[in-house]
């Protein structure tokens, strides 16, 4: 786990995204963040703090509270811990150009005693303590095992008191600023009309 790929993709003289020191800033609890990202396609970036970085997955449809729904989560490069606080606009033409919202954040706990082994085996069970996402979840790897660098996983809600048929993505405001996507684009000089496409009508 290193930030080499993350840093190689970005020009930090242009993008306001954090470069990341790579220094471990381990708090007693592990953080998680879900960033709603209107890039070329809308997706939700799901990130779990582990060993000084944010392990990251891109979820095109966002998380679902319905245990019968499996949401595709594509593994992407590790991000710096500081990225968890990033809300704003990545300039057009830069990697991931578009509007980013901190849609949810909080802490997580593994339900597996050995996180590294669980990740290696492609099945990590964990509990989220966020403002929108709570309770028990699992990430299961579906393909690409041992071959491609990028692997496809499924994010699935476990049955518990936080499971629901309600579409959680209708809760569309930032967990930190309460802004809409259009509001963030306005505040940071982004493409307001494009950002507004991912706000509820
Ligand atoms: Mn993204």
PDB file of C-alpha atoms and ligand atoms in Angstrom:
ATOM      1  CA  UNK A   1       0.000   0.000   0.000  1.00  0.00           C
ATOM      2  CA  UNK A   2       1.591   3.203  -1.182  1.00  0.00           C
ATOM      3  CA  UNK A   3       0.502   6.471  -2.733  1.00  0.00           C
ATOM      4  CA  UNK A   4       2.749   6.214  -5.797  1.00  0.00           C
ATOM      5  CA  UNK A   5      -0.106   5.528  -8.225  1.00  0.00           C
ATOM      6  CA  UNK A   6      -2.361   8.150  -6.627  1.00  0.00           C
ATOM      7  CA  UNK A   7       0.343  10.828  -6.884  1.00  0.00           C
ATOM      8  CA  UNK A   8       1.448   9.847 -10.401  1.00  0.00           C
ATOM      9  CA  UNK A   9      -2.080  10.420 -11.758  1.00  0.00           C
ATOM     10  CA  UNK A  10      -2.398  13.971 -10.461  1.00  0.00           C
ATOM     11  CA  UNK A  11      -0.758  17.373 -10.973  1.00  0.00           C
ATOM     12  CA  UNK A  12      -0.816  18.911  -7.501  1.00  0.00           C
ATOM     13  CA  UNK A  13       0.012  22.368  -8.866  1.00  0.00           C
ATOM     14  CA  UNK A  14      -3.414  22.284 -10.546  1.00  0.00           C
ATOM     15  CA  UNK A  15      -5.728  20.052  -8.530  1.00  0.00           C
ATOM     16  CA  UNK A  16      -6.733  21.079  -4.992  1.00  0.00           C
ATOM     17  CA  UNK A  17      -6.721  17.409  -3.914  1.00  0.00           C
ATOM     18  CA  UNK A  18      -4.234  16.580  -1.118  1.00  0.00           C
ATOM     19  CA  UNK A  19      -0.886  15.158  -2.192  1.00  0.00           C
ATOM     20  CA  UNK A  20      -0.687  13.029   0.918  1.00  0.00           C
ATOM     21  CA  UNK A  21       2.378  12.813   3.091  1.00  0.00           C
ATOM     22  CA  UNK A  22       2.059   9.071   3.475  1.00  0.00           C
ATOM     23  CA  UNK A  23       2.699   9.632   7.163  1.00  0.00           C
ATOM     24  CA  UNK A  24       0.646   7.365   9.292  1.00  0.00           C
ATOM     25  CA  UNK A  25      -1.777   9.378  11.365  1.00  0.00           C
ATOM     26  CA  UNK A  26      -3.359   6.525  13.172  1.00  0.00           C
ATOM     27  CA  UNK A  27      -6.173   7.628  15.419  1.00  0.00           C
ATOM     28  CA  UNK A  28      -7.537   5.108  17.916  1.00  0.00           C
ATOM     29  CA  UNK A  29     -10.443   4.534  15.543  1.00  0.00           C
ATOM     30  CA  UNK A  30     -10.342   3.834  11.818  1.00  0.00           C
ATOM     31  CA  UNK A  31     -12.144   6.322   9.582  1.00  0.00           C
ATOM     32  CA  UNK A  32     -14.299   5.716   6.538  1.00  0.00           C
ATOM     33  CA  UNK A  33     -15.643   8.140   3.965  1.00  0.00           C
ATOM     34  CA  UNK A  34     -17.997   7.953   1.008  1.00  0.00           C
ATOM     35  CA  UNK A  35     -17.426  10.695  -1.566  1.00  0.00           C
ATOM     36  CA  UNK A  36     -20.064  11.406  -4.201  1.00  0.00           C
ATOM     37  CA  UNK A  37     -18.083  12.215  -7.330  1.00  0.00           C
ATOM     38  CA  UNK A  38     -19.583  13.689 -10.483  1.00  0.00           C
ATOM     39  CA  UNK A  39     -16.727  12.995 -12.884  1.00  0.00           C
ATOM     40  CA  UNK A  40     -17.283  11.782 -16.452  1.00  0.00           C
ATOM     41  CA  UNK A  41     -19.795   9.455 -14.751  1.00  0.00           C
ATOM     42  CA  UNK A  42     -21.404   9.833 -11.355  1.00  0.00           C
ATOM     43  CA  UNK A  43     -20.111   7.343  -8.788  1.00  0.00           C
ATOM     44  CA  UNK A  44     -19.560   7.027  -5.057  1.00  0.00           C
ATOM     45  CA  UNK A  45     -15.993   6.500  -3.807  1.00  0.00           C
ATOM     46  CA  UNK A  46     -16.008   4.226  -0.773  1.00  0.00           C
ATOM     47  CA  UNK A  47     -12.861   4.461   1.367  1.00  0.00           C
ATOM     48  CA  UNK A  48     -11.742   2.564   4.452  1.00  0.00           C
ATOM     49  CA  UNK A  49      -8.737   3.656   6.518  1.00  0.00           C
ATOM     50  CA  UNK A  50      -6.215   0.864   6.799  1.00  0.00           C
ATOM     51  CA  UNK A  51      -2.509   1.015   7.630  1.00  0.00           C
ATOM     52  CA  UNK A  52      -2.116   4.725   6.994  1.00  0.00           C
ATOM     53  CA  UNK A  53      -4.013   5.001   3.700  1.00  0.00           C
ATOM     54  CA  UNK A  54      -7.608   4.907   2.485  1.00  0.00           C
ATOM     55  CA  UNK A  55      -8.372   1.649   0.692  1.00  0.00           C
ATOM     56  CA  UNK A  56     -10.702   2.739  -2.109  1.00  0.00           C
ATOM     57  CA  UNK A  57     -13.497   1.391  -4.283  1.00  0.00           C
ATOM     58  CA  UNK A  58     -15.629   3.222  -6.888  1.00  0.00           C
ATOM     59  CA  UNK A  59     -19.314   2.295  -6.664  1.00  0.00           C
ATOM     60  CA  UNK A  60     -21.237   3.432  -9.767  1.00  0.00           C
ATOM     61  CA  UNK A  61     -24.706   3.192  -8.184  1.00  0.00           C
ATOM     62  CA  UNK A  62     -23.715   3.992  -4.617  1.00  0.00           C
ATOM     63  CA  UNK A  63     -24.414   1.867  -1.546  1.00  0.00           C
ATOM     64  CA  UNK A  64     -27.768   0.172  -0.899  1.00  0.00           C
ATOM     65  CA  UNK A  65     -29.310  -0.580   2.495  1.00  0.00           C
ATOM     66  CA  UNK A  66     -31.232  -3.488   0.958  1.00  0.00           C
ATOM     67  CA  UNK A  67     -29.487  -6.831   1.734  1.00  0.00           C
ATOM     68  CA  UNK A  68     -30.860  -8.325  -1.487  1.00  0.00           C
ATOM     69  CA  UNK A  69     -29.021  -5.693  -3.554  1.00  0.00           C
ATOM     70  CA  UNK A  70     -25.367  -6.188  -4.500  1.00  0.00           C
ATOM     71  CA  UNK A  71     -23.573  -3.042  -5.606  1.00  0.00           C
ATOM     72  CA  UNK A  72     -20.535  -3.286  -7.880  1.00  0.00           C
ATOM     73  CA  UNK A  73     -17.465  -1.743  -6.242  1.00  0.00           C
ATOM     74  CA  UNK A  74     -14.374  -1.431  -8.450  1.00  0.00           C
ATOM     75  CA  UNK A  75     -11.092  -1.383  -6.520  1.00  0.00           C
ATOM     76  CA  UNK A  76      -9.084   1.773  -7.243  1.00  0.00           C
ATOM     77  CA  UNK A  77      -5.765   3.100  -6.008  1.00  0.00           C
ATOM     78  CA  UNK A  78      -5.133   3.791  -2.316  1.00  0.00           C
ATOM     79  CA  UNK A  79      -5.735   7.419  -1.371  1.00  0.00           C
ATOM     80  CA  UNK A  80      -4.037   9.486   1.374  1.00  0.00           C
ATOM     81  CA  UNK A  81      -5.818   9.747   4.703  1.00  0.00           C
ATOM     82  CA  UNK A  82      -6.206  13.502   4.171  1.00  0.00           C
ATOM     83  CA  UNK A  83      -8.400  12.756   1.154  1.00  0.00           C
ATOM     84  CA  UNK A  84     -11.223  11.854   3.515  1.00  0.00           C
ATOM     85  CA  UNK A  85     -11.729  15.554   4.210  1.00  0.00           C
ATOM     86  CA  UNK A  86     -11.693  16.604   0.562  1.00  0.00           C
ATOM     87  CA  UNK A  87     -14.823  18.263  -0.750  1.00  0.00           C
ATOM     88  CA  UNK A  88     -14.588  20.594  -3.702  1.00  0.00           C
ATOM     89  CA  UNK A  89     -13.866  20.667  -7.410  1.00  0.00           C
ATOM     90  CA  UNK A  90     -11.144  18.823  -9.320  1.00  0.00           C
ATOM     91  CA  UNK A  91     -10.349  20.994 -12.371  1.00  0.00           C
ATOM     92  CA  UNK A  92     -11.558  19.792 -15.774  1.00  0.00           C
ATOM     93  CA  UNK A  93      -8.802  17.967 -17.635  1.00  0.00           C
ATOM     94  CA  UNK A  94      -7.285  16.664 -14.405  1.00  0.00           C
ATOM     95  CA  UNK A  95      -7.688  13.044 -13.328  1.00  0.00           C
ATOM     96  CA  UNK A  96     -11.252  12.643 -12.012  1.00  0.00           C
ATOM     97  CA  UNK A  97     -12.161  16.206 -12.980  1.00  0.00           C
ATOM     98  CA  UNK A  98     -15.522  17.203 -11.486  1.00  0.00           C
ATOM     99  CA  UNK A  99     -17.334  17.858  -8.223  1.00  0.00           C
ATOM    100  CA  UNK A 100     -16.640  15.867  -5.036  1.00  0.00           C
ATOM    101  CA  UNK A 101     -18.919  15.751  -1.968  1.00  0.00           C
ATOM    102  CA  UNK A 102     -18.200  14.142   1.407  1.00  0.00           C
ATOM    103  CA  UNK A 103     -21.497  12.250   1.284  1.00  0.00           C
ATOM    104  CA  UNK A 104     -20.901  10.273   4.466  1.00  0.00           C
ATOM    105  CA  UNK A 105     -18.115   9.734   6.939  1.00  0.00           C
ATOM    106  CA  UNK A 106     -17.484   8.142  10.299  1.00  0.00           C
ATOM    107  CA  UNK A 107     -15.587   5.195  11.714  1.00  0.00           C
ATOM    108  CA  UNK A 108     -15.453   1.512  10.848  1.00  0.00           C
ATOM    109  CA  UNK A 109     -14.563  -1.704  12.626  1.00  0.00           C
ATOM    110  CA  UNK A 110     -13.633  -4.995  11.048  1.00  0.00           C
ATOM    111  CA  UNK A 111     -15.735  -8.019  11.927  1.00  0.00           C
ATOM    112  CA  UNK A 112     -12.841 -10.178  10.801  1.00  0.00           C
ATOM    113  CA  UNK A 113      -9.953 -10.512  13.269  1.00  0.00           C
ATOM    114  CA  UNK A 114      -7.360 -10.332  10.459  1.00  0.00           C
ATOM    115  CA  UNK A 115      -8.147  -7.574   7.943  1.00  0.00           C
ATOM    116  CA  UNK A 116      -5.178  -8.275   5.645  1.00  0.00           C
ATOM    117  CA  UNK A 117      -6.099 -11.942   5.319  1.00  0.00           C
ATOM    118  CA  UNK A 118      -9.773 -11.066   4.774  1.00  0.00           C
ATOM    119  CA  UNK A 119      -8.818  -8.645   1.968  1.00  0.00           C
ATOM    120  CA  UNK A 120      -6.459 -11.184   0.431  1.00  0.00           C
ATOM    121  CA  UNK A 121      -9.197 -13.799   0.534  1.00  0.00           C
ATOM    122  CA  UNK A 122     -11.670 -11.352  -1.015  1.00  0.00           C
ATOM    123  CA  UNK A 123     -14.279 -11.144   1.736  1.00  0.00           C
ATOM    124  CA  UNK A 124     -14.185  -8.386   4.383  1.00  0.00           C
ATOM    125  CA  UNK A 125     -16.987  -8.003   6.914  1.00  0.00           C
ATOM    126  CA  UNK A 126     -17.228  -4.746   8.816  1.00  0.00           C
ATOM    127  CA  UNK A 127     -19.440  -2.348  10.737  1.00  0.00           C
ATOM    128  CA  UNK A 128     -19.896   1.288   9.695  1.00  0.00           C
ATOM    129  CA  UNK A 129     -20.633   4.092  12.123  1.00  0.00           C
ATOM    130  CA  UNK A 130     -21.577   6.939   9.764  1.00  0.00           C
ATOM    131  CA  UNK A 131     -24.385   9.439   9.586  1.00  0.00           C
ATOM    132  CA  UNK A 132     -26.039   7.788   6.560  1.00  0.00           C
ATOM    133  CA  UNK A 133     -24.454   4.313   6.585  1.00  0.00           C
ATOM    134  CA  UNK A 134     -24.592   2.183   9.729  1.00  0.00           C
ATOM    135  CA  UNK A 135     -24.488  -1.439  10.762  1.00  0.00           C
ATOM    136  CA  UNK A 136     -22.918  -4.517   9.238  1.00  0.00           C
ATOM    137  CA  UNK A 137     -21.706  -4.814   5.618  1.00  0.00           C
ATOM    138  CA  UNK A 138     -19.519  -7.056   3.496  1.00  0.00           C
ATOM    139  CA  UNK A 139     -17.237  -6.471   0.532  1.00  0.00           C
ATOM    140  CA  UNK A 140     -16.854  -9.620  -1.583  1.00  0.00           C
ATOM    141  CA  UNK A 141     -14.425  -9.891  -4.486  1.00  0.00           C
ATOM    142  CA  UNK A 142     -16.097 -11.328  -7.572  1.00  0.00           C
ATOM    143  CA  UNK A 143     -13.466 -11.513 -10.312  1.00  0.00           C
ATOM    144  CA  UNK A 144      -9.983 -10.519 -11.281  1.00  0.00           C
ATOM    145  CA  UNK A 145      -8.536 -12.617  -8.477  1.00  0.00           C
ATOM    146  CA  UNK A 146      -4.812 -12.940  -8.857  1.00  0.00           C
ATOM    147  CA  UNK A 147      -4.803 -11.607 -12.406  1.00  0.00           C
ATOM    148  CA  UNK A 148      -5.752  -8.001 -13.040  1.00  0.00           C
ATOM    149  CA  UNK A 149      -4.524  -5.248 -10.763  1.00  0.00           C
ATOM    150  CA  UNK A 150      -8.024  -3.849 -10.484  1.00  0.00           C
ATOM    151  CA  UNK A 151     -10.588  -6.163  -9.037  1.00  0.00           C
ATOM    152  CA  UNK A 152     -14.368  -6.090  -8.957  1.00  0.00           C
ATOM    153  CA  UNK A 153     -16.038  -6.412  -5.591  1.00  0.00           C
ATOM    154  CA  UNK A 154     -19.643  -6.316  -4.397  1.00  0.00           C
ATOM    155  CA  UNK A 155     -20.758  -4.169  -1.475  1.00  0.00           C
ATOM    156  CA  UNK A 156     -23.670  -5.806   0.327  1.00  0.00           C
ATOM    157  CA  UNK A 157     -25.622  -4.791   3.417  1.00  0.00           C
ATOM    158  CA  UNK A 158     -26.051  -7.490   6.023  1.00  0.00           C
ATOM    159  CA  UNK A 159     -29.466  -8.011   7.612  1.00  0.00           C
ATOM    160  CA  UNK A 160     -29.658  -5.968  10.798  1.00  0.00           C
ATOM    161  CA  UNK A 161     -31.724  -3.126  12.196  1.00  0.00           C
ATOM    162  CA  UNK A 162     -30.138  -0.684   9.728  1.00  0.00           C
ATOM    163  CA  UNK A 163     -31.164  -2.709   6.655  1.00  0.00           C
ATOM    164  CA  UNK A 164     -33.945  -1.031   4.684  1.00  0.00           C
ATOM    165  CA  UNK A 165     -35.604  -1.025   1.251  1.00  0.00           C
ATOM    166  CA  UNK A 166     -35.274   2.779   1.320  1.00  0.00           C
ATOM    167  CA  UNK A 167     -32.908   4.259  -1.290  1.00  0.00           C
ATOM    168  CA  UNK A 168     -30.246   5.933   0.859  1.00  0.00           C
ATOM    169  CA  UNK A 169     -28.835   7.887  -2.111  1.00  0.00           C
ATOM    170  CA  UNK A 170     -31.925  10.156  -2.015  1.00  0.00           C
ATOM    171  CA  UNK A 171     -30.203  11.628   1.034  1.00  0.00           C
ATOM    172  CA  UNK A 172     -28.158  13.858  -1.167  1.00  0.00           C
ATOM    173  CA  UNK A 173     -26.573  16.511   1.050  1.00  0.00           C
ATOM    174  CA  UNK A 174     -22.945  16.686   2.195  1.00  0.00           C
ATOM    175  CA  UNK A 175     -22.205  15.165   5.593  1.00  0.00           C
ATOM    176  CA  UNK A 176     -19.877  18.073   6.365  1.00  0.00           C
ATOM    177  CA  UNK A 177     -21.258  21.189   4.656  1.00  0.00           C
ATOM    178  CA  UNK A 178     -24.903  20.192   4.003  1.00  0.00           C
ATOM    179  CA  UNK A 179     -24.332  21.498   0.479  1.00  0.00           C
ATOM    180  CA  UNK A 180     -25.818  19.919  -2.631  1.00  0.00           C
ATOM    181  CA  UNK A 181     -23.528  18.946  -5.516  1.00  0.00           C
ATOM    182  CA  UNK A 182     -24.556  22.174  -7.289  1.00  0.00           C
ATOM    183  CA  UNK A 183     -23.813  24.095  -4.098  1.00  0.00           C
ATOM    184  CA  UNK A 184     -20.303  22.642  -3.923  1.00  0.00           C
ATOM    185  CA  UNK A 185     -19.674  23.387  -7.605  1.00  0.00           C
ATOM    186  CA  UNK A 186     -20.844  26.966  -7.040  1.00  0.00           C
ATOM    187  CA  UNK A 187     -18.640  27.423  -3.961  1.00  0.00           C
ATOM    188  CA  UNK A 188     -15.495  26.045  -5.635  1.00  0.00           C
ATOM    189  CA  UNK A 189     -15.909  27.376  -9.165  1.00  0.00           C
ATOM    190  CA  UNK A 190     -16.938  24.113 -10.835  1.00  0.00           C
ATOM    191  CA  UNK A 191     -19.442  23.189 -13.533  1.00  0.00           C
ATOM    192  CA  UNK A 192     -22.702  23.901 -11.688  1.00  0.00           C
ATOM    193  CA  UNK A 193     -25.020  22.531 -14.370  1.00  0.00           C
ATOM    194  CA  UNK A 194     -23.118  19.233 -14.565  1.00  0.00           C
ATOM    195  CA  UNK A 195     -22.953  18.907 -10.769  1.00  0.00           C
ATOM    196  CA  UNK A 196     -26.695  19.592 -10.552  1.00  0.00           C
ATOM    197  CA  UNK A 197     -27.359  16.512 -12.719  1.00  0.00           C
ATOM    198  CA  UNK A 198     -26.562  14.351  -9.690  1.00  0.00           C
ATOM    199  CA  UNK A 199     -28.783  16.312  -7.262  1.00  0.00           C
ATOM    200  CA  UNK A 200     -32.424  15.209  -6.839  1.00  0.00           C
ATOM    201  CA  UNK A 201     -34.768  17.001  -9.206  1.00  0.00           C
TER     202      UNK A 201
HETATM  203 MN1  LIG B   1     -13.915   9.031  -7.927  1.00  0.00          MN
END
